[in-house]
Amino acid sequence: MHLQSLLLAATISELALAVPIEDSPRQRLLDGKPLPSKFYKKPQNPYTPGFRDPLDSAVDSVGRKLDPLPFRNGLGASVLGPWNPDRARQNPDLVRPPSTDHGDVPNLRWSFADSHIRIEEGGWTRQTTVREVGTSVQLAGVNMRLGPGVIRELHWHKEAEWAYVLDGSVRVTALDYEGGSFIDDVGKGDLWYFPSGVPHSLQGLGENGTEFLLIFDDGRFSEESTFLLTDWLQRTPKSVLAENFHLPPEVFDHIPEKEKYIFKGSLPGPVADEKPKGKYFKESKLKFTHKLLDQAPHKTSGGEVRIADSKNFGISKTVASAHVIIQPGALREMHWHPNADEWSFFIKGRARVTVFASSGTARTFNYVPGDVGIVPANMGHFVENIGDEPLEMLEIFRADEFRDFSLFQWLGETPQRMVVDTLFADDKEAGEKFLNEIKDAKKDEVTKFEGPEEDREGREDLR
């Protein structure tokens, strides 16, 4: 019996050797392909004096649990003074910038983790405005959480309000300029937009309530400058309240003594049951909400894009947006936006972004979930997924339409002679390779390099 077992094991072993596993080292050698460096040695630590990388490849210091230090291609030195390794790990390209970075570029990154949180009954809020990051001049952002049944009290703003639901579900109400009433329930990935001055309210639904990102079309916005119902009634004489609402003054003896802002309310019923029953009630003809993630995505070689602006979300006249998924190893292609600054919000993954500011200046920033990025209008940039999971982000603009220019498409649609004269006058062979690649140029908003494997593996191993 023991002999039979040995013979069976030997047979299985021979079969395993005889049938190569797809993409195994043996099969790759049989196919004449090179072995990735991971089969030879462990990836080097790029933050050491002896490490060399003339390509300035991205490094996922969070994923690899590395401690970035300011060494680059034989330059730099260790750190002797105080050091925050956790912050350095999240910002490896500030600790060791690419050699292509140059000049003075203002700060274009902020983390909501560094924003002050206002804690209220059943919820909280925090904001990123021009006061937190000086380059956030066109838009301001607010991250808000409402528990189940918790209400963001009836209010309005000088600024228009755009929102993206990060999780959970929320009931929104509004009154339009013609006196039409709007009530809707929205969930994860949905949007709403309230023009300037439109009164509205929000309430968390379900077992966990909701969390969302609010965007206001002025970087100077402050959550402390909201027009609140309770605040206004506190500041109005009771005689005026009585006259305005046609009631005795004592009816208002027990209205709130201070603003409620965020507070626990009663759980709402179905939308149909919540609609006012008055004889003058009318429903709004406007649509203040939009299901962004229900849109069919625009598929690219390295991810997908969904755009919401005034073309498909008609009421959103001052805010345009794109929801972008970038797969591991892919790139939001080199591009720029001609009509507005980009206000980015990173939902998932880890990113590297280099912003070209003209005049020989460029700066590279890193982003993790909860971070905000700013790219001023017309500044060239890319977004690179440096992690091992899909990168999910929002691109938001103070504009009625989403617009961008693709560097790849521009060069492909420019006379080829001019492109070669500009970039490859001293290397005709390289020029021919470049022209061959861009001859059928089109936008590939999220692109992934599918060239020779040996050209990719060196960069991938660094991550």
XYZ file of C-alpha atoms in Angstrom:
463
model
C 0.000 0.000 0.000
C 2.854 2.317 0.872
C 4.509 1.534 -2.485
C 1.269 2.354 -4.352
C 1.086 5.736 -2.605
C 4.646 6.535 -3.610
C 3.973 5.587 -7.232
C 0.823 7.756 -7.286
C 2.702 10.727 -5.839
C 5.474 10.315 -8.413
C 2.944 10.185 -11.238
C 1.192 13.368 -10.050
C 4.568 15.087 -9.741
C 5.501 14.136 -13.305
C 2.161 15.430 -14.587
C 2.682 18.710 -12.774
C 6.064 19.072 -14.436
C 4.702 18.035 -17.819
C 1.807 20.555 -17.796
C 3.198 24.062 -17.291
C 1.049 26.436 -15.260
C 0.060 29.520 -17.239
C 2.423 32.438 -16.485
C 4.581 30.232 -14.228
C 8.362 30.832 -14.367
C 8.784 27.577 -16.336
C 6.084 28.467 -18.858
C 7.509 31.969 -19.322
C 10.933 30.510 -20.102
C 9.405 28.018 -22.550
C 7.645 30.920 -24.270
C 10.891 32.854 -24.514
C 9.710 35.551 -22.079
C 11.980 37.141 -19.473
C 11.399 36.465 -15.815
C 10.251 39.439 -13.709
C 12.816 40.588 -11.214
C 10.641 39.305 -8.347
C 11.864 35.786 -9.235
C 15.477 36.843 -8.783
C 15.505 39.064 -5.740
C 13.380 41.109 -3.394
C 12.558 44.673 -4.500
C 15.131 47.130 -3.268
C 14.299 49.726 -0.667
C 14.217 52.930 -2.765
C 14.922 55.144 0.258
C 18.581 54.227 0.642
C 21.758 56.049 -0.442
C 22.710 53.406 -3.007
C 19.378 53.141 -4.794
C 19.164 54.476 -8.353
C 16.060 55.150 -10.437
C 16.567 57.532 -13.375
C 12.872 57.072 -14.339
C 11.495 58.643 -11.120
C 9.043 55.743 -10.758
C 6.261 55.861 -8.212
C 6.675 54.048 -4.891
C 3.739 52.816 -2.815
C 5.305 53.436 0.575
C 1.998 52.764 2.349
C 1.395 49.423 0.664
C 5.013 48.307 1.093
C 5.229 49.695 4.647
C 8.336 51.703 3.807
C 9.662 54.736 5.656
C 10.478 57.409 3.042
C 13.745 59.264 3.509
C 15.254 62.076 1.412
C 17.645 59.984 -0.704
C 17.536 60.180 -4.512
C 20.070 58.798 -6.982
C 23.084 59.307 -4.739
C 21.945 62.648 -3.321
C 20.432 63.497 0.052
C 21.043 62.451 3.637
C 19.308 60.845 6.594
C 17.087 62.734 9.042
C 18.464 63.594 12.497
C 15.747 65.889 13.808
C 12.070 65.328 14.685
C 10.229 63.243 12.104
C 6.665 62.056 11.577
C 6.987 58.689 9.802
C 3.242 58.232 9.333
C 2.870 61.534 7.500
C 6.022 60.837 5.491
C 4.619 57.450 4.418
C 1.485 59.151 3.057
C 3.556 61.766 1.219
C 6.566 59.951 -0.249
C 6.925 62.345 -3.189
C 7.258 65.315 -0.849
C 9.967 63.521 1.149
C 11.788 62.409 -2.004
C 10.442 64.463 -4.915
C 10.967 63.284 -8.474
C 13.992 64.919 -10.094
C 11.529 66.590 -12.494
C 9.996 68.707 -9.709
C 11.269 72.275 -9.742
C 10.471 75.756 -8.497
C 7.821 77.144 -6.178
C 4.309 75.708 -6.419
C 1.774 76.464 -3.675
C 0.309 73.684 -1.567
C -2.289 71.748 -3.573
C -3.168 69.076 -1.014
C -5.273 68.931 2.122
C -6.626 66.072 4.180
C -10.037 66.222 5.830
C -8.281 64.448 8.716
C -6.653 67.827 9.449
C -9.950 69.734 9.417
C -11.685 70.732 12.642
C -14.813 68.620 13.326
C -17.932 70.267 14.701
C -19.743 67.604 16.751
C -23.514 67.858 17.139
C -26.422 65.691 18.329
C -26.258 62.561 16.169
C -23.824 63.904 13.606
C -20.794 65.988 12.732
C -19.344 68.201 10.027
C -15.918 69.392 8.872
C -14.865 71.628 6.013
C -12.047 72.362 3.579
C -12.112 75.941 2.323
C -9.660 78.630 1.271
C -8.881 79.033 4.990
C -7.581 75.451 5.180
C -5.797 75.362 1.817
C -5.144 78.715 0.169
C -5.476 77.384 -3.392
C -9.114 76.309 -2.856
C -10.400 79.626 -4.176
C -13.201 78.512 -6.507
C -14.831 75.762 -4.455
C -15.195 74.764 -0.808
C -15.976 71.294 0.521
C -17.857 70.023 3.567
C -17.878 66.419 4.803
C -21.013 65.723 6.875
C -22.405 62.747 8.786
C -26.036 62.363 9.866
C -27.198 59.396 11.927
C -30.557 57.682 11.332
C -33.354 60.224 11.660
C -30.855 63.040 12.271
C -31.749 66.311 10.544
C -29.592 69.047 9.045
C -32.082 71.747 9.888
C -34.022 73.802 7.342
C -31.647 76.369 5.873
C -30.263 78.037 2.750
C -26.976 79.469 1.481
C -25.677 82.372 -0.559
C -23.709 79.774 -2.525
C -25.030 76.912 -4.642
C -24.744 73.478 -2.982
C -23.703 70.282 -4.828
C -23.418 66.947 -3.051
C -22.187 63.372 -3.546
C -23.489 60.664 -1.187
C -20.517 58.681 0.122
C -22.575 56.098 1.987
C -26.015 55.424 3.399
C -29.202 57.176 2.340
C -30.673 60.619 2.902
C -33.944 62.440 2.338
C -33.653 65.840 0.697
C -36.365 68.498 0.554
C -36.397 71.834 -1.248
C -38.640 74.622 -2.481
C -37.984 75.970 -5.975
C -38.203 79.578 -7.170
C -41.821 79.071 -8.293
C -42.977 77.667 -4.948
C -42.824 74.050 -6.095
C -42.028 71.424 -3.439
C -39.398 68.727 -3.963
C -38.834 65.598 -1.811
C -36.595 62.679 -2.742
C -34.571 59.880 -1.134
C -31.036 59.373 -2.454
C -28.298 56.841 -1.736
C -24.640 56.048 -2.280
C -23.269 57.585 -5.478
C -26.226 59.938 -5.979
C -25.996 63.720 -6.351
C -28.088 66.718 -5.423
C -27.780 70.365 -6.353
C -29.511 73.391 -4.821
C -29.029 76.754 -6.563
C -28.187 79.841 -4.526
C -30.893 80.767 -2.035
C -33.024 77.618 -2.478
C -34.258 76.541 1.005
C -33.718 72.887 1.788
C -33.196 70.242 4.470
C -31.452 66.862 4.832
C -32.235 63.846 7.009
C -30.384 60.582 7.517
C -32.323 57.416 6.676
C -31.994 53.686 7.296
C -30.103 51.935 10.063
C -26.864 53.904 9.690
C -27.959 57.277 8.354
C -25.669 58.852 5.809
C -22.372 60.552 5.053
C -21.828 62.868 2.105
C -19.525 65.423 0.510
C -20.939 68.917 -0.040
C -19.404 71.340 -2.525
C -20.095 75.091 -2.557
C -19.253 77.320 -5.508
C -17.102 79.772 -3.541
C -13.889 78.837 -1.737
C -14.663 81.408 0.976
C -17.779 79.518 2.075
C -18.168 78.680 5.757
C -20.612 76.331 7.456
C -20.890 79.004 10.145
C -22.476 81.435 7.664
C -25.550 79.300 6.843
C -28.981 80.916 7.000
C -30.750 78.750 9.612
C -34.493 78.744 10.326
C -34.061 78.611 14.115
C -31.428 81.352 14.052
C -33.696 83.706 12.086
C -36.703 83.187 14.368
C -34.536 83.876 17.433
C -33.548 87.218 15.925
C -37.076 88.319 15.043
C -39.437 90.118 17.502
C -42.373 87.955 18.598
C -44.759 90.656 17.502
C -43.473 90.254 13.962
C -43.653 86.452 14.158
C -47.251 86.712 15.338
C -48.180 89.050 12.504
C -46.346 87.067 9.847
C -47.899 83.698 10.790
C -51.314 85.103 11.898
C -51.028 83.587 15.377
C -50.983 84.830 18.978
C -47.465 85.737 20.214
C -47.528 83.062 22.952
C -47.419 80.348 20.287
C -43.737 81.214 19.934
C -42.871 81.104 23.639
C -41.051 77.783 23.358
C -39.274 77.912 20.043
C -35.585 76.868 20.304
C -33.413 79.306 22.218
C -30.427 78.552 20.013
C -29.813 77.158 16.545
C -30.414 73.415 16.151
C -28.109 72.970 13.135
C -27.820 69.141 13.367
C -30.242 67.316 15.665
C -32.129 64.065 16.186
C -35.596 64.134 14.666
C -38.460 61.694 14.277
C -38.055 59.013 11.639
C -39.736 59.931 8.356
C -42.357 57.887 6.558
C -42.595 57.219 2.815
C -42.183 60.238 0.555
C -45.826 60.040 -0.574
C -47.025 60.278 3.039
C -44.707 63.183 3.847
C -45.969 65.536 1.145
C -47.931 68.502 2.505
C -51.692 68.263 2.008
C -52.525 71.969 1.714
C -54.741 73.147 -1.117
C -51.980 75.305 -2.620
C -49.340 72.571 -2.577
C -47.653 71.872 -5.912
C -44.767 69.662 -6.867
C -41.626 71.172 -8.340
C -41.028 70.705 -12.041
C -37.280 70.736 -11.361
C -35.119 67.703 -10.636
C -32.687 68.509 -7.818
C -31.178 64.995 -7.631
C -29.265 62.766 -10.048
C -28.162 59.096 -9.930
C -24.568 59.401 -11.106
C -23.505 55.785 -10.596
C -26.546 54.552 -12.515
C -25.075 56.110 -15.649
C -23.403 53.732 -18.077
C -19.660 54.382 -17.605
C -17.336 55.503 -20.364
C -14.901 52.575 -20.493
C -11.213 53.224 -21.146
C -8.118 51.028 -21.362
C -7.362 51.578 -17.664
C -10.657 52.329 -15.964
C -13.930 54.162 -16.369
C -15.416 57.644 -16.183
C -18.883 59.060 -15.477
C -19.544 62.761 -16.042
C -22.369 64.847 -14.570
C -22.814 68.452 -15.653
C -25.566 70.701 -17.010
C -25.853 68.495 -20.106
C -27.290 65.541 -18.178
C -28.026 67.090 -14.754
C -29.701 70.224 -16.007
C -30.104 72.155 -12.779
C -26.383 71.936 -11.940
C -25.392 75.198 -13.606
C -22.316 76.062 -11.533
C -20.796 72.674 -10.679
C -19.590 69.982 -13.108
C -18.066 66.696 -12.034
C -16.511 63.394 -13.068
C -16.451 60.143 -11.132
C -13.262 58.303 -12.099
C -12.040 54.748 -11.476
C -8.326 54.139 -12.174
C -7.214 50.508 -12.118
C -3.878 49.477 -10.518
C -1.021 50.401 -12.819
C -3.197 52.838 -14.811
C -2.999 56.589 -15.269
C -5.508 59.402 -15.577
C -3.812 60.601 -18.727
C -1.792 63.831 -18.967
C -4.357 66.607 -19.478
C -5.566 70.018 -18.384
C -8.880 71.774 -17.786
C -9.392 75.103 -19.622
C -12.510 76.400 -17.884
C -12.024 75.936 -14.120
C -9.793 74.770 -11.285
C -10.094 71.083 -10.427
C -11.144 70.235 -6.869
C -10.436 66.528 -6.417
C -11.700 64.263 -3.663
C -10.109 60.846 -3.180
C -12.498 58.126 -2.027
C -10.390 54.981 -2.329
C -6.814 53.991 -3.194
C -3.488 55.821 -3.323
C -2.404 58.333 -5.959
C 0.533 60.348 -7.227
C -0.154 63.638 -9.032
C 2.384 65.960 -10.643
C 1.145 69.455 -11.503
C 2.979 71.403 -14.223
C 2.593 75.114 -13.477
C 4.495 76.495 -16.530
C 7.706 78.553 -16.387
C 9.774 75.487 -15.517
C 7.852 74.702 -12.324
C 6.225 71.443 -11.242
C 5.366 69.791 -7.938
C 4.309 66.236 -7.060
C 1.755 65.370 -4.378
C 0.374 62.117 -2.983
C -3.227 61.433 -2.013
C -5.025 58.836 0.118
C -8.735 58.441 0.977
C -10.228 61.593 2.470
C -7.704 63.888 0.793
C -8.497 66.939 -1.315
C -6.408 67.979 -4.308
C -6.419 71.305 -6.140
C -5.208 71.806 -9.719
C -5.548 75.398 -10.973
C -7.120 75.834 -14.389
C -4.882 75.102 -17.401
C -2.118 73.499 -15.347
C -1.069 70.171 -16.876
C -1.286 67.107 -14.653
C -1.846 63.362 -14.409
C -3.221 61.082 -11.688
C -1.326 57.811 -11.231
C -2.671 54.857 -9.269
C 0.343 53.751 -7.232
C -1.486 51.219 -5.060
C -2.741 47.661 -5.451
C -6.477 48.437 -5.568
C -8.689 50.551 -7.848
C -8.374 54.287 -7.253
C -11.746 56.046 -6.931
C -11.933 59.828 -7.099
C -14.155 62.784 -7.924
C -13.071 65.653 -10.171
C -15.213 68.705 -9.399
C -15.287 72.100 -11.131
C -17.010 75.467 -10.779
C -18.373 75.279 -14.313
C -21.507 74.329 -16.207
C -19.691 71.774 -18.387
C -16.858 69.308 -17.869
C -13.965 70.056 -20.235
C -10.435 68.756 -20.601
C -7.672 68.592 -23.194
C -5.774 65.342 -23.735
C -2.043 65.732 -24.394
C -2.023 62.447 -26.323
C -4.907 63.502 -28.550
C -3.488 66.985 -29.147
C -0.153 65.665 -30.363
C -1.867 63.067 -32.551
C -4.023 65.735 -34.215
C -1.079 68.105 -34.804
C 0.977 67.919 -38.047
C 3.509 65.138 -37.484
C 6.409 67.122 -38.906
C 5.856 69.794 -36.259
C 5.747 67.235 -33.449
C 9.030 65.631 -34.564
C 10.743 68.990 -35.046
C 9.731 69.990 -31.522
C 10.487 66.801 -29.590
C 12.719 64.512 -31.639
C 14.921 66.639 -33.884
C 18.007 64.870 -32.456
C 16.579 61.333 -32.457
C 14.732 60.438 -35.656
C 14.341 56.775 -34.681
C 12.612 57.689 -31.429
C 10.506 60.195 -33.373
C 9.257 57.472 -35.702
C 8.285 55.260 -32.758
C 6.432 58.164 -31.131
C 4.551 59.070 -34.314
C 3.550 55.460 -34.841
C 2.045 55.369 -31.357
C 0.016 58.594 -31.709
C -1.053 58.220 -35.335
C -4.553 57.028 -34.346
C -4.767 59.377 -31.388
C -7.899 59.613 -29.318
C -8.709 60.459 -25.745
C -8.069 57.612 -23.352
C -8.989 59.404 -20.152
C -7.718 56.573 -17.958
C -4.947 54.817 -19.821
C -2.920 51.695 -19.107
C 0.374 50.877 -20.784
C 0.182 47.483 -22.480
C 3.584 47.596 -24.155
C 6.413 45.032 -23.912
C 6.333 43.381 -20.505
C 10.000 43.981 -19.826
C 9.370 47.727 -20.202
C 6.760 47.634 -17.435
C 8.181 45.301 -14.860
C 10.967 47.541 -13.613
C 8.496 50.220 -12.625
C 5.981 47.775 -11.165
C 8.604 46.156 -8.950
C 9.376 49.510 -7.336
C 5.822 49.809 -6.113
